[in-house]
Short mmCIF file of N, CA and C in Angstrom, two decimals:
data_model
loop_
_atom_site.label_atom_id
_atom_site.label_comp_id
_atom_site.label_asym_id
_atom_site.label_seq_id
_atom_site.Cartn_x
_atom_site.Cartn_y
_atom_site.Cartn_z
N UNK K 1 34.88 150.61 143.28
CA UNK K 1 33.69 150.93 142.87
C UNK K 1 33.50 149.52 141.84
N UNK K 2 32.00 148.86 142.68
CA UNK K 2 31.67 147.54 141.83
C UNK K 2 30.07 148.65 141.45
N UNK K 3 30.21 148.41 140.05
CA UNK K 3 28.52 148.77 139.41
C UNK K 3 27.44 147.25 139.10
N UNK K 4 26.23 147.73 139.91
CA UNK K 4 25.97 146.95 139.76
C UNK K 4 23.91 146.67 139.41
N UNK K 5 23.56 146.08 139.13
CA UNK K 5 21.88 146.62 139.19
C UNK K 5 21.31 146.71 140.51
N UNK K 6 20.69 147.60 141.28
CA UNK K 6 20.17 147.62 142.12
C UNK K 6 19.24 146.70 142.63
N UNK K 7 18.57 145.90 143.94
CA UNK K 7 17.88 145.12 144.02
C UNK K 7 17.04 145.50 145.29
N UNK K 8 16.03 144.87 145.73
CA UNK K 8 14.72 145.11 146.55
C UNK K 8 15.67 145.16 148.48
N UNK K 9 17.13 144.20 148.39
CA UNK K 9 17.51 144.39 149.39
C UNK K 9 17.92 145.44 149.64
N UNK K 10 18.60 146.47 148.15
CA UNK K 10 19.35 147.31 148.74
C UNK K 10 18.89 149.12 149.00
N UNK K 11 17.48 149.16 149.45
CA UNK K 11 16.63 150.25 149.57
C UNK K 11 16.98 150.47 150.68
N UNK K 12 16.94 150.27 151.57
CA UNK K 12 17.90 150.72 153.09
C UNK K 12 19.36 151.60 152.92
N UNK K 13 20.09 151.11 152.10
CA UNK K 13 21.34 151.80 151.67
C UNK K 13 21.21 152.57 150.94
N UNK K 14 19.69 152.56 149.35
CA UNK K 14 19.95 153.62 148.52
C UNK K 14 19.49 155.36 148.86
N UNK K 15 18.68 154.47 150.27
CA UNK K 15 17.85 156.09 150.98
C UNK K 15 18.41 156.53 151.45
N UNK K 16 19.74 156.08 152.54
CA UNK K 16 20.76 156.24 153.01
C UNK K 16 21.91 157.39 152.18
N UNK K 17 21.94 157.02 151.07
CA UNK K 17 22.56 157.65 150.00
C UNK K 17 21.97 158.77 149.99
N UNK K 18 20.37 158.51 149.76
CA UNK K 18 20.23 159.93 148.93
C UNK K 18 19.79 160.82 149.73
N UNK K 19 19.94 160.61 151.56
CA UNK K 19 19.34 161.47 152.38
C UNK K 19 20.79 162.28 152.74
N UNK K 20 21.71 161.20 152.93
CA UNK K 20 22.98 162.04 152.93
C UNK K 20 23.79 162.96 151.74
N UNK K 21 23.57 162.73 150.55
CA UNK K 21 23.53 163.47 149.78
C UNK K 21 22.98 164.65 149.35
N UNK K 22 21.56 164.47 149.61
CA UNK K 22 20.39 165.67 149.63
C UNK K 22 21.64 166.68 150.87
N UNK K 23 21.72 166.19 151.90
CA UNK K 23 21.92 167.11 153.02
C UNK K 23 23.03 167.85 152.79
N UNK K 24 24.04 166.53 152.17
CA UNK K 24 25.62 167.36 151.48
C UNK K 24 25.91 168.13 150.66
N UNK K 25 24.96 168.18 149.68
CA UNK K 25 24.93 168.87 148.42
C UNK K 25 24.31 170.02 147.93
N UNK K 26 22.64 169.44 149.10
CA UNK K 26 22.55 170.93 148.64
C UNK K 26 22.05 171.91 149.87
N UNK K 27 23.37 171.73 150.75
CA UNK K 27 23.83 172.78 152.06
C UNK K 27 23.86 174.23 151.73
N UNK K 28 22.93 175.03 152.07
CA UNK K 28 23.41 176.54 151.59
C UNK K 28 22.38 176.64 150.98
N UNK K 29 21.83 175.87 149.57
CA UNK K 29 20.89 175.74 148.05
C UNK K 29 19.15 175.71 149.07
N UNK K 30 18.84 174.51 150.00
CA UNK K 30 17.73 174.05 150.04
C UNK K 30 17.67 174.35 151.72
N UNK K 31 16.44 174.86 152.03
CA UNK K 31 16.50 175.97 153.53
C UNK K 31 17.15 174.08 154.39
N UNK K 32 17.51 174.57 155.37
CA UNK K 32 18.29 173.79 156.66
C UNK K 32 16.70 173.19 157.13
N UNK K 33 15.70 173.72 156.97
CA UNK K 33 14.75 173.09 158.30
C UNK K 33 14.45 171.94 157.22
N UNK K 34 14.08 171.99 156.12
CA UNK K 34 13.50 170.93 154.63
C UNK K 34 15.06 169.97 154.65
N UNK K 35 15.91 170.14 154.87
CA UNK K 35 16.99 168.98 155.09
C UNK K 35 17.38 168.30 156.27
N UNK K 36 17.32 168.97 157.37
CA UNK K 36 17.60 168.12 158.64
C UNK K 36 16.11 167.61 158.83
N UNK K 37 14.91 167.82 157.70
CA UNK K 37 13.43 166.62 157.98
C UNK K 37 13.59 165.98 157.62
N UNK K 38 14.61 165.53 156.65
CA UNK K 38 14.96 164.74 155.65
C UNK K 38 14.95 163.69 156.55
N UNK K 39 13.97 161.73 156.34
CA UNK K 39 14.55 160.95 156.98
C UNK K 39 14.75 159.35 156.05
N UNK K 40 15.55 158.59 156.00
CA UNK K 40 16.08 157.60 156.10
C UNK K 40 14.52 156.43 155.75
N UNK K 41 13.92 156.41 156.73
CA UNK K 41 12.61 156.00 156.82
C UNK K 41 11.45 157.33 156.00
N UNK K 42 11.73 157.87 155.81
CA UNK K 42 10.32 158.35 154.59
C UNK K 42 11.09 158.04 153.20
N UNK K 43 12.56 158.06 152.74
CA UNK K 43 13.37 157.44 151.46
C UNK K 43 12.57 156.18 151.63
N UNK K 44 13.16 155.35 152.28
CA UNK K 44 12.84 153.98 152.49
C UNK K 44 11.53 153.60 151.67
N UNK K 45 10.42 154.31 152.60
CA UNK K 45 9.22 154.10 151.30
C UNK K 45 8.25 154.66 150.79
N UNK K 46 9.44 155.42 150.01
CA UNK K 46 9.16 156.27 148.22
C UNK K 46 10.16 155.39 147.70
N UNK K 47 11.12 154.42 147.98
CA UNK K 47 11.78 153.61 146.94
C UNK K 47 11.37 152.13 147.25
N UNK K 48 10.49 151.34 148.23
CA UNK K 48 9.74 150.32 148.24
C UNK K 48 8.86 150.49 146.62
N UNK K 49 8.49 151.78 146.77
CA UNK K 49 7.07 152.26 145.77
C UNK K 49 7.41 151.41 144.62
N UNK K 50 9.06 152.71 144.07
CA UNK K 50 9.69 153.06 143.18
C UNK K 50 10.30 151.06 142.74
N UNK K 51 10.56 150.12 143.88
CA UNK K 51 10.80 148.96 143.11
C UNK K 51 9.80 148.41 142.65
N UNK K 52 8.38 148.27 143.50
CA UNK K 52 7.12 148.03 143.43
C UNK K 52 6.94 148.42 142.08
N UNK K 53 7.01 149.75 141.73
CA UNK K 53 6.23 150.27 141.07
C UNK K 53 7.23 150.99 140.07
N UNK K 54 7.89 150.73 139.78
CA UNK K 54 8.85 151.73 138.38
C UNK K 54 8.79 152.12 137.41
N UNK K 55 8.78 153.10 137.21
CA UNK K 55 8.61 153.95 136.00
C UNK K 55 9.05 152.74 134.74
N UNK K 56 8.01 153.00 133.51
CA UNK K 56 8.25 152.46 132.63
C UNK K 56 10.06 152.79 131.93
N UNK K 57 10.30 151.23 132.44
CA UNK K 57 11.97 150.91 131.41
C UNK K 57 12.57 151.10 132.39
N UNK K 58 12.28 151.70 133.67
CA UNK K 58 12.71 152.18 134.96
C UNK K 58 14.45 151.37 135.51
N UNK K 59 15.52 151.93 135.39
CA UNK K 59 16.55 151.04 135.85
C UNK K 59 17.13 151.91 137.12
N UNK K 60 18.15 151.12 137.72
CA UNK K 60 18.39 151.59 139.13
C UNK K 60 19.79 150.69 139.32
N UNK K 61 20.78 151.45 138.97
CA UNK K 61 22.05 150.83 139.22
C UNK K 61 22.64 151.65 140.58
N UNK K 62 23.36 150.75 141.15
CA UNK K 62 24.45 151.35 142.79
C UNK K 62 25.49 150.41 142.23
N UNK K 63 26.59 152.13 142.77
CA UNK K 63 27.97 151.69 143.05
C UNK K 63 28.07 151.08 144.59
N UNK K 64 28.91 150.05 144.62
CA UNK K 64 29.39 149.58 146.04
C UNK K 64 30.96 149.13 146.29
N UNK K 65 31.14 149.56 147.08
CA UNK K 65 33.08 149.43 147.23
C UNK K 65 33.44 147.98 147.62
N UNK K 66 34.25 147.45 147.85
CA UNK K 66 34.13 146.00 147.72
C UNK K 66 34.19 145.75 149.06
N UNK K 67 33.74 146.13 150.40
CA UNK K 67 33.37 145.77 151.54
C UNK K 67 31.82 145.71 151.26
N UNK K 68 31.00 146.01 150.15
CA UNK K 68 29.84 146.19 150.10
C UNK K 68 28.64 146.91 150.11
N UNK K 69 29.21 148.44 150.30
CA UNK K 69 28.78 149.24 150.95
C UNK K 69 28.71 150.02 149.90
N UNK K 70 26.73 150.30 149.42
CA UNK K 70 26.27 151.34 148.87
C UNK K 70 27.00 153.09 149.06
N UNK K 71 28.05 153.06 147.91
CA UNK K 71 28.56 154.46 148.00
C UNK K 71 27.34 155.54 147.15
N UNK K 72 26.95 155.06 145.96
CA UNK K 72 26.00 156.25 145.26
C UNK K 72 25.03 154.87 144.49
N UNK K 73 24.57 155.80 143.35
CA UNK K 73 23.40 154.90 142.99
C UNK K 73 22.67 155.87 142.04
N UNK K 74 21.90 155.34 140.38
CA UNK K 74 21.77 156.33 139.27
C UNK K 74 20.68 155.17 139.45
N UNK K 75 19.23 156.28 138.80
CA UNK K 75 18.33 155.72 138.29
C UNK K 75 17.88 156.43 137.18
N UNK K 76 16.77 155.77 135.92
CA UNK K 76 16.28 156.07 134.56
C UNK K 76 15.66 155.33 134.72
N UNK K 77 14.97 155.93 133.09
CA UNK K 77 14.26 155.10 132.22
C UNK K 77 13.87 156.06 131.46
N UNK K 78 12.65 155.86 130.60
CA UNK K 78 11.81 156.54 129.75
C UNK K 78 11.33 157.82 130.32
N UNK K 79 11.70 158.59 129.36
CA UNK K 79 11.80 160.43 129.61
C UNK K 79 9.85 160.59 129.99
N UNK K 80 10.21 161.24 131.33
CA UNK K 80 8.82 161.25 131.89
C UNK K 80 8.28 162.48 131.15
N UNK K 81 9.27 163.43 130.78
CA UNK K 81 8.76 164.82 129.78
C UNK K 81 8.12 164.66 128.30
N UNK K 82 6.85 164.85 128.46
CA UNK K 82 6.26 164.61 127.21
C UNK K 82 6.43 165.56 126.72
N UNK K 83 6.47 166.53 126.82
CA UNK K 83 6.57 168.33 126.35
C UNK K 83 8.30 168.09 125.00
N UNK K 84 9.12 167.15 125.73
CA UNK K 84 10.29 167.42 125.20
C UNK K 84 10.70 166.19 124.18
N UNK K 85 11.91 166.56 123.81
CA UNK K 85 11.48 165.64 122.10
C UNK K 85 13.23 164.16 122.73
N UNK K 86 13.02 164.32 123.87
CA UNK K 86 14.28 163.37 124.30
C UNK K 86 13.63 162.34 124.51
N UNK K 87 13.90 160.70 124.86
CA UNK K 87 13.77 159.31 125.10
C UNK K 87 13.97 158.74 126.19
N UNK K 88 14.88 159.32 126.97
CA UNK K 88 14.94 158.45 128.53
C UNK K 88 15.75 159.61 129.22
N UNK K 89 15.37 159.40 130.47
CA UNK K 89 15.42 160.29 131.23
C UNK K 89 16.69 159.66 132.65
N UNK K 90 17.63 160.64 133.07
CA UNK K 90 18.68 159.73 134.27
C UNK K 90 16.97 160.90 135.39
N UNK K 91 16.36 159.74 136.03
CA UNK K 91 15.81 160.40 137.21
C UNK K 91 16.41 161.19 138.55
N UNK K 92 17.52 160.48 138.73
CA UNK K 92 18.17 160.88 140.33
C UNK K 92 19.21 159.76 140.08
N UNK K 93 20.16 160.81 140.76
CA UNK K 93 22.04 160.40 140.33
C UNK K 93 22.47 160.64 142.28
N UNK K 94 22.56 159.92 143.21
CA UNK K 94 23.65 160.72 144.42
C UNK K 94 24.59 159.98 145.00
N UNK K 95 25.27 160.41 144.72
CA UNK K 95 26.38 159.91 145.43
C UNK K 95 26.88 160.43 147.28
N UNK K 96 27.46 159.23 148.16
CA UNK K 96 28.14 160.03 149.09
C UNK K 96 29.19 161.12 149.19
N UNK K 97 29.27 162.19 149.88
CA UNK K 97 30.17 163.02 149.36
C UNK K 97 31.53 162.66 149.46
N UNK K 98 31.94 161.23 150.19
CA UNK K 98 33.34 160.81 150.02
C UNK K 98 33.72 159.83 148.82
N UNK K 99 32.47 159.83 147.60
CA UNK K 99 32.33 158.87 146.14
C UNK K 99 32.97 159.95 145.01
N UNK K 100 32.36 161.61 145.91
CA UNK K 100 31.98 162.33 144.83
C UNK K 100 33.56 162.80 144.08
N UNK K 101 33.52 162.68 142.86
CA UNK K 101 34.73 163.02 141.80
C UNK K 101 35.52 162.50 142.07
N UNK K 102 35.74 160.87 141.97
CA UNK K 102 35.87 159.72 141.83
C UNK K 102 35.75 158.72 140.42
N UNK K 103 34.94 159.53 139.76
CA UNK K 103 34.89 158.37 138.96
C UNK K 103 33.31 157.77 138.92
N UNK K 104 33.04 157.97 140.07
CA UNK K 104 31.90 156.85 140.56
C UNK K 104 30.76 156.98 139.23
N UNK K 105 30.37 158.85 139.78
CA UNK K 105 28.97 159.26 138.66
C UNK K 105 29.09 158.64 137.44
N UNK K 106 30.82 159.02 137.03
CA UNK K 106 30.39 158.88 135.62
C UNK K 106 30.26 157.34 135.39
N UNK K 107 30.72 156.41 135.90
CA UNK K 107 30.90 154.66 135.51
C UNK K 107 29.37 154.41 135.72
N UNK K 108 28.28 155.35 136.90
CA UNK K 108 27.22 154.92 136.94
C UNK K 108 26.09 155.60 135.48
N UNK K 109 26.27 156.73 135.05
CA UNK K 109 25.62 157.21 133.73
C UNK K 109 26.21 156.54 133.32
N UNK K 110 27.49 156.40 133.00
CA UNK K 110 28.06 154.95 131.69
C UNK K 110 26.84 153.72 131.56
N UNK K 111 26.53 152.93 132.91
CA UNK K 111 26.15 151.86 132.97
C UNK K 111 24.81 152.54 132.51
N UNK K 112 23.73 153.45 132.99
CA UNK K 112 22.48 153.50 132.32
C UNK K 112 22.59 153.98 131.02
N UNK K 113 23.58 154.72 130.86
CA UNK K 113 23.01 155.12 129.09
C UNK K 113 23.35 153.70 128.46
N UNK K 114 24.19 152.63 128.72
CA UNK K 114 24.65 151.44 127.69
C UNK K 114 23.06 150.76 127.56
N UNK K 115 22.81 150.45 128.99
CA UNK K 115 21.27 149.46 129.28
C UNK K 115 20.16 150.19 128.18
N UNK K 116 20.19 151.24 128.92
CA UNK K 116 19.30 151.84 127.96
C UNK K 116 19.22 152.43 126.51
N UNK K 117 20.71 152.17 125.83
CA UNK K 117 21.08 152.11 124.62
C UNK K 117 20.87 151.01 123.79
N UNK K 118 20.86 149.76 125.11
CA UNK K 118 20.60 147.95 124.70
C UNK K 118 19.01 147.73 124.16
N UNK K 119 18.29 148.36 125.37
CA UNK K 119 16.79 148.79 125.16
C UNK K 119 16.00 150.26 124.37
N UNK K 120 17.24 150.14 122.98
CA UNK K 120 16.73 151.34 122.09
C UNK K 120 16.63 152.81 122.00
N UNK K 121 16.95 152.60 123.24
CA UNK K 121 16.73 154.33 123.52
C UNK K 121 18.03 154.95 122.87
N UNK K 122 18.02 156.20 122.39
CA UNK K 122 19.12 157.23 121.66
C UNK K 122 18.86 158.56 122.22
N UNK K 123 18.62 159.05 123.01
CA UNK K 123 18.41 160.25 123.55
C UNK K 123 18.11 160.10 125.26
N UNK K 124 18.46 161.52 125.69
CA UNK K 124 18.77 161.04 127.46
C UNK K 124 18.94 162.91 128.00
N UNK K 125 17.75 163.12 128.76
CA UNK K 125 17.86 163.97 129.35
C UNK K 125 17.83 164.03 131.02
N UNK K 126 18.12 165.06 131.99
CA UNK K 126 18.18 165.59 133.13
C UNK K 126 17.49 166.28 133.63
N UNK K 127 17.08 166.83 135.04
CA UNK K 127 16.82 168.01 135.29
C UNK K 127 17.81 168.03 136.73
N UNK K 128 18.46 169.13 136.89
CA UNK K 128 19.85 169.49 137.93
C UNK K 128 19.51 170.81 138.20
N UNK K 129 19.51 170.79 139.41
CA UNK K 129 19.84 172.23 140.38
C UNK K 129 20.52 172.90 139.61
N UNK K 130 20.24 174.08 138.95
CA UNK K 130 21.22 175.44 138.67
C UNK K 130 22.59 175.46 139.46
N UNK K 131 22.04 175.77 140.84
CA UNK K 131 23.33 176.42 141.35
C UNK K 131 23.59 175.41 142.21
N UNK K 132 23.77 174.03 141.63
CA UNK K 132 24.91 173.17 142.32
C UNK K 132 25.57 172.49 141.37
N UNK K 133 26.81 172.06 141.68
CA UNK K 133 28.03 171.31 141.28
C UNK K 133 28.08 170.57 139.72
N UNK K 134 26.36 170.20 140.45
CA UNK K 134 26.41 168.97 139.66
C UNK K 134 25.76 169.27 138.20
N UNK K 135 25.72 170.51 137.94
CA UNK K 135 25.68 170.66 136.95
C UNK K 135 26.59 170.79 135.71
N UNK K 136 27.72 171.02 136.51
CA UNK K 136 28.97 171.06 136.03
C UNK K 136 29.81 169.41 135.12
N UNK K 137 29.24 168.52 136.58
CA UNK K 137 29.53 168.13 135.86
C UNK K 137 28.93 166.57 134.62
N UNK K 138 27.62 167.43 134.49
CA UNK K 138 26.80 166.87 133.37
C UNK K 138 27.32 167.43 131.68
N UNK K 139 27.38 168.80 132.51
CA UNK K 139 28.22 169.43 131.18
C UNK K 139 29.32 168.14 130.83
N UNK K 140 30.27 168.09 131.56
CA UNK K 140 31.52 167.61 131.34
C UNK K 140 31.44 165.87 131.00
N UNK K 141 30.28 165.48 131.08
CA UNK K 141 29.64 164.19 130.50
C UNK K 141 29.04 165.04 128.88
N UNK K 142 28.60 165.43 128.35
CA UNK K 142 28.13 166.47 127.47
C UNK K 142 26.69 167.33 126.91
N UNK K 143 26.30 167.10 128.24
CA UNK K 143 24.89 167.79 128.08
C UNK K 143 24.85 168.93 128.15
N UNK K 144 24.07 169.31 127.13
CA UNK K 144 23.71 170.69 126.36
C UNK K 144 22.26 170.99 127.00
N UNK K 145 22.48 172.22 127.41
CA UNK K 145 21.75 172.99 128.13
C UNK K 145 20.03 173.07 127.14
N UNK K 146 18.84 172.39 127.96
CA UNK K 146 17.19 172.54 127.05
C UNK K 146 16.33 173.31 127.23
N UNK K 147 16.86 173.59 128.76
CA UNK K 147 15.32 174.58 129.74
C UNK K 147 15.76 174.97 130.99
N UNK K 148 14.84 176.06 131.32
CA UNK K 148 14.82 176.05 133.05
C UNK K 148 13.59 175.98 133.43
N UNK K 149 13.45 176.18 134.61
CA UNK K 149 12.33 176.04 135.35
C UNK K 149 12.25 176.23 136.86
N UNK K 150 11.16 177.13 137.27
CA UNK K 150 11.06 177.06 138.72
C UNK K 150 10.87 175.57 139.22
N UNK K 151 11.11 175.69 140.35
CA UNK K 151 10.93 174.45 141.40
C UNK K 151 10.68 175.11 143.43
N UNK K 152 9.60 174.37 143.45
CA UNK K 152 9.38 174.80 144.65
C UNK K 152 10.33 173.38 145.77
N UNK K 153 11.16 173.54 146.33
CA UNK K 153 11.67 172.71 147.60
C UNK K 153 11.82 173.64 148.75
N UNK K 154 10.81 172.21 150.00
CA UNK K 154 11.01 172.99 151.12
C UNK K 154 10.23 174.80 151.04
N UNK K 155 10.52 176.17 152.00
CA UNK K 155 10.58 176.87 151.78
C UNK K 155 10.52 177.77 150.80
N UNK K 156 11.58 177.23 149.50
CA UNK K 156 12.28 178.16 149.01
C UNK K 156 12.03 177.76 147.24
N UNK K 157 12.04 178.70 146.77
CA UNK K 157 11.71 178.46 145.13
C UNK K 157 12.80 178.02 144.15
N UNK K 158 13.46 177.14 143.61
CA UNK K 158 14.92 176.99 143.58
C UNK K 158 14.78 176.93 141.42
N UNK K 159 16.04 177.51 141.15
CA UNK K 159 16.07 177.15 139.21
C UNK K 159 16.19 175.75 139.29
N UNK K 160 16.02 174.92 138.14
CA UNK K 160 16.30 174.30 137.76
C UNK K 160 16.13 173.65 136.14
N UNK K 161 17.31 173.11 135.81
CA UNK K 161 17.77 173.29 134.59
C UNK K 161 18.18 172.05 134.19
N UNK K 162 18.14 171.78 132.66
CA UNK K 162 17.40 170.24 132.19
C UNK K 162 18.74 170.55 130.82
N UNK K 163 19.07 169.53 130.73
CA UNK K 163 20.48 169.47 130.65
C UNK K 163 20.07 167.97 129.19
N UNK K 164 20.48 167.49 127.91
CA UNK K 164 20.19 166.30 127.21
C UNK K 164 21.83 166.54 126.26
N UNK K 165 21.21 165.09 125.70
CA UNK K 165 21.97 164.48 124.62
C UNK K 165 21.29 163.68 123.78
N UNK K 166 21.40 164.58 122.41
CA UNK K 166 20.40 164.18 121.72
C UNK K 166 20.92 162.41 121.28
N UNK K 167 22.56 162.67 121.38
CA UNK K 167 23.03 161.17 120.90
C UNK K 167 23.56 160.37 122.49
N UNK K 168 22.68 159.90 122.78
CA UNK K 168 23.56 159.18 123.65
C UNK K 168 24.82 157.96 124.14
N UNK K 169 25.72 157.97 122.86
CA UNK K 169 26.09 157.18 122.41
C UNK K 169 28.24 157.94 123.50
N UNK K 170 28.00 158.94 123.70
CA UNK K 170 29.05 159.79 124.32
C UNK K 170 28.44 158.62 125.86
N UNK K 171 28.10 159.03 126.37
CA UNK K 171 27.67 157.96 128.00
C UNK K 171 27.90 156.74 127.41
N UNK K 172 27.82 156.41 126.79
CA UNK K 172 27.66 154.50 126.78
C UNK K 172 29.28 154.20 125.94
N UNK K 173 30.44 154.84 126.39
CA UNK K 173 31.70 155.05 125.38
C UNK K 173 32.37 153.58 126.76
N UNK K 174 32.54 152.58 126.63
CA UNK K 174 33.40 151.85 127.99
C UNK K 174 34.53 153.21 128.31
N UNK K 175 35.48 153.21 126.73
CA UNK K 175 36.63 154.12 127.57
C UNK K 175 36.97 155.16 128.16
N UNK K 176 35.88 155.23 128.45
CA UNK K 176 35.46 156.80 129.51
C UNK K 176 34.82 156.43 130.43
N UNK K 177 34.38 155.42 131.17
CA UNK K 177 34.38 155.29 132.21
C UNK K 177 35.01 155.15 133.10
N UNK K 178 35.94 154.94 133.14
CA UNK K 178 37.23 155.15 134.44
C UNK K 178 37.67 156.40 134.42
N UNK K 179 37.66 157.75 133.79
CA UNK K 179 37.99 158.87 133.96
C UNK K 179 37.22 159.34 135.26
N UNK K 180 38.31 160.39 136.00
CA UNK K 180 36.97 160.85 136.80
C UNK K 180 36.39 162.08 136.19
N UNK K 181 35.59 162.39 136.97
CA UNK K 181 34.20 163.54 137.10
C UNK K 181 34.96 164.64 137.02
N UNK K 182 35.76 165.07 137.64
CA UNK K 182 36.25 166.67 138.25
C UNK K 182 38.42 166.59 138.19
#
């Protein structure tokens, strides 16, 4: 996988990954009606807004195979949580099911952390649904528990856990970028 900056021409592919990842990752966690109602077209509109009006210092990286097909993405920037003592935040990290546990997620997080550190950020956090295997991925990257809160998605209320890195240099080490997550 090749990690590169996401571009507006990637919007449709990013939206496809986003929807497919939600539908595979959150199956049995988020109600089926909500998951089956997700569409690439809705995602395209959201991602167009994101590219046109990014949050402060927002960065988008994509992971593309040798064929150019995008298999995952990460986005992050300045922390959106004013009551948290973290400077940066991972807003979203999603991979197609076949790209998971391949090292791709770690490489995307590393690229994001390195760019944010180059911009002067030193700490970072992420919100993750508590009942997903993804929480283990962030813990293996060194993320430490911060807090929990309920979040309404579809017809259900789920718990979301915040994990953080008070020092992002762990994520920014190139030597760890090639190691698989699992």
